[in-house]
Short mmCIF file of C-alpha atoms in Angstrom, two decimals:
data_model
loop_
_atom_site.label_atom_id
_atom_site.label_comp_id
_atom_site.label_asym_id
_atom_site.label_seq_id
_atom_site.Cartn_x
_atom_site.Cartn_y
_atom_site.Cartn_z
CA MET A 206 105.55 121.91 105.24
CA CYS A 207 104.95 120.44 108.13
CA GLU A 208 101.33 118.91 110.07
CA GLU A 209 101.50 122.09 112.46
CA ALA A 210 98.15 124.31 112.63
CA PHE A 211 97.63 127.84 113.98
CA LEU A 212 95.13 129.94 115.13
CA ASP A 213 95.93 132.96 114.29
CA THR A 214 97.97 134.47 111.07
CA GLU A 215 100.42 136.17 113.42
CA ALA A 216 101.11 132.40 115.38
CA LEU A 217 101.56 131.27 112.04
CA GLU A 218 103.37 133.55 110.88
CA THR A 219 106.10 133.49 113.48
CA HIS A 220 106.41 130.23 112.71
CA LYS A 221 107.63 129.80 109.51
CA ILE A 222 110.94 131.84 110.62
CA THR A 223 111.66 127.36 111.98
CA HIS A 224 111.46 126.86 108.37
CA VAL A 225 113.86 128.56 106.73
CA GLU A 226 115.97 126.92 103.58
CA LYS A 227 120.17 128.88 103.41
CA CYS A 228 121.49 128.59 100.56
CA GLU A 229 124.89 126.47 101.63
CA ASP A 230 126.39 129.15 98.76
CA CYS A 231 125.86 132.29 99.97
CA GLU A 232 124.08 131.93 103.38
CA GLU A 233 120.44 133.81 102.02
CA GLN A 234 117.68 132.51 103.73
CA PHE A 235 115.08 131.08 101.63
CA GLY A 236 110.76 130.77 102.80
CA SER A 237 110.44 127.45 100.46
CA LYS A 238 112.83 125.12 98.75
CA ALA A 239 111.47 125.67 96.02
CA GLU A 240 112.59 129.10 96.40
CA LEU A 241 116.36 128.04 97.11
CA ILE A 242 116.52 125.78 93.90
CA LYS A 243 115.26 128.88 91.31
CA HIS A 244 118.28 130.75 93.41
CA ARG A 245 120.79 127.72 93.41
CA ALA A 246 120.41 127.11 89.56
CA GLU A 247 120.02 131.79 88.93
CA ASN A 248 123.04 132.69 91.19
CA HIS A 249 125.22 129.88 91.56
CA ALA A 250 125.10 126.98 88.75
CA VAL A 251 128.38 126.27 86.65
CA LYS A 252 127.46 127.93 83.03
CA ARG A 253 129.22 125.91 81.00
CA TYR A 254 129.19 128.46 77.28
CA ALA A 255 130.92 132.20 78.65
CA CYS A 256 131.56 134.98 75.45
CA THR A 257 135.35 135.91 75.70
CA ILE A 258 134.28 138.98 74.65
CA CYS A 259 132.07 140.20 77.51
CA GLY A 260 131.90 137.32 80.01
CA ILE A 261 127.99 136.81 79.77
CA GLN A 262 127.10 132.84 80.24
CA TYR A 263 124.85 130.82 79.16
CA ASP A 264 123.82 127.01 80.30
CA TYR A 265 123.08 126.26 75.92
CA LYS A 266 125.07 125.76 73.24
CA SER A 267 122.48 126.81 71.45
CA GLN A 268 122.24 130.70 73.34
CA PHE A 269 126.07 131.30 73.13
CA ILE A 270 125.92 130.78 69.35
CA ILE A 271 123.41 133.39 68.82
CA HIS A 272 125.06 135.53 71.31
CA GLN A 273 128.16 135.08 69.95
CA ARG A 274 126.58 136.80 66.01
CA ALA A 275 125.92 140.19 68.29
CA HIS A 276 129.18 140.69 68.60
CA THR A 277 130.49 138.93 64.44
CA GLY A 278 127.73 140.45 63.09
CA GLU A 279 126.96 137.22 60.70
CA LYS A 280 124.12 136.60 59.71
CA PRO A 281 123.82 132.69 58.20
CA PHE A 282 119.75 132.59 57.63
CA GLU A 283 119.19 134.12 54.22
CA CYS A 284 116.42 135.22 52.49
CA LYS A 285 116.04 132.78 49.07
CA ASP A 286 113.17 135.29 47.68
CA CYS A 287 115.77 138.70 48.29
CA GLY A 288 118.95 137.75 49.53
CA THR A 289 118.54 139.28 53.45
CA LYS A 290 120.41 138.13 55.32
CA PHE A 291 119.70 137.48 59.65
CA GLY A 292 121.01 136.72 62.41
CA HIS A 293 118.19 134.77 64.10
CA LYS A 294 115.67 131.69 62.45
CA SER A 295 112.58 134.06 64.14
CA SER A 296 113.56 137.50 62.04
CA LEU A 297 114.58 135.46 58.84
CA LEU A 298 110.61 133.64 60.05
CA VAL A 299 109.29 137.43 60.17
CA HIS A 300 110.28 138.71 56.67
CA GLN A 301 109.61 135.41 54.23
CA ARG A 302 106.20 136.11 55.66
CA ARG A 303 105.81 139.67 54.19
CA HIS A 304 107.06 138.44 50.85
CA THR A 305 103.75 135.12 51.34
CA GLU A 306 101.36 137.19 52.73
CA GLY A 307 102.05 140.65 52.26
CA LYS A 308 101.04 143.15 54.54
CA THR A 309 98.88 141.43 57.02
CA PHE A 310 97.32 143.81 59.73
CA GLU A 311 94.66 146.10 58.13
CA CYS A 312 93.09 149.28 59.69
CA SER A 313 89.65 148.47 60.37
CA LYS A 314 88.81 152.54 59.54
CA CYS A 315 90.65 153.40 55.90
CA ASP A 316 92.09 149.00 54.82
CA LYS A 317 95.57 151.04 55.32
CA ARG A 318 97.70 147.83 55.95
CA PHE A 319 101.58 147.12 57.88
CA ASP A 320 103.58 144.64 58.53
CA LYS A 321 103.62 145.25 61.89
CA ARG A 322 100.49 144.93 64.65
CA CYS A 323 101.94 147.68 66.61
CA GLU A 324 102.53 149.50 63.85
CA MET A 325 98.74 149.53 62.90
CA ILE A 326 97.92 149.93 66.43
CA LYS A 327 99.59 153.53 66.40
CA HIS A 328 98.72 154.77 62.70
CA GLU A 329 95.10 153.96 64.10
CA LYS A 330 95.19 156.74 66.85
CA ILE A 331 94.97 159.16 64.07
CA HIS A 332 91.25 157.94 63.31
CA THR A 333 90.40 159.13 66.63
CA LYS A 334 91.19 163.11 66.07
CA LYS A 335 92.06 162.70 70.08
CA LYS A 336 95.54 164.57 70.13
CA GLU A 337 97.06 163.96 74.06
CA TYR A 338 99.72 166.10 72.78
CA LYS A 339 100.15 169.80 73.06
CA CYS A 340 103.18 172.30 72.54
CA GLN A 341 103.05 174.75 74.98
CA LYS A 342 104.51 177.38 72.93
CA CYS A 343 102.92 177.01 69.86
CA GLY A 344 99.52 175.50 71.01
CA LYS A 345 100.20 172.85 68.14
CA THR A 346 98.89 169.02 68.79
CA PHE A 347 99.93 165.90 68.51
CA ILE A 348 98.68 162.67 68.74
CA HIS A 349 102.01 160.82 68.56
CA LYS A 350 104.14 161.38 71.72
CA ALA A 351 107.44 160.93 69.44
CA ARG A 352 106.46 163.40 66.82
CA TYR A 353 105.80 165.48 70.25
CA ASP A 354 109.34 165.73 71.13
CA LYS A 355 110.30 166.25 67.47
CA HIS A 356 108.82 169.01 67.32
CA LYS A 357 109.57 170.84 71.10
CA TRP A 358 113.44 170.03 69.92
CA ALA A 359 112.67 172.74 67.23
CA HIS A 360 111.52 175.18 69.18
CA ASP A 361 115.01 174.37 72.18
CA ASP A 362 117.10 175.56 68.69
CA CYS A 363 116.05 178.71 68.18
#
């Protein structure tokens, strides 16, 4: 940034135009050097690992290898407890936690337990007795939108 000072924002905004950073590759203009650097990294950097199946490109070999598994179905990470295989190490680690810790999320109202926090939150709605979704055809009410949507399809089949 330059050392120039301004009395009002309009004069400052007019002056900012003189400090435009221009991309050499595509002529797009940016208000700061940082924005230009980010743009060039995202849009013009040479990515060394390209998928021959779908064309997606990656900067890192590790990203590319993980992506290839989506096409090949390879699942190199195996649970030693039950033999289930996974394509991502993180998925295996989540799975293994279930063997060692069991269902880790507990409903505060009824002590029912869940593998995932989102499952517990969805379940806890049944305790509020607040049924937000009402069928306009028969009047039946639902807590979960997915169940309401499924119910509506039943009317459409008739």
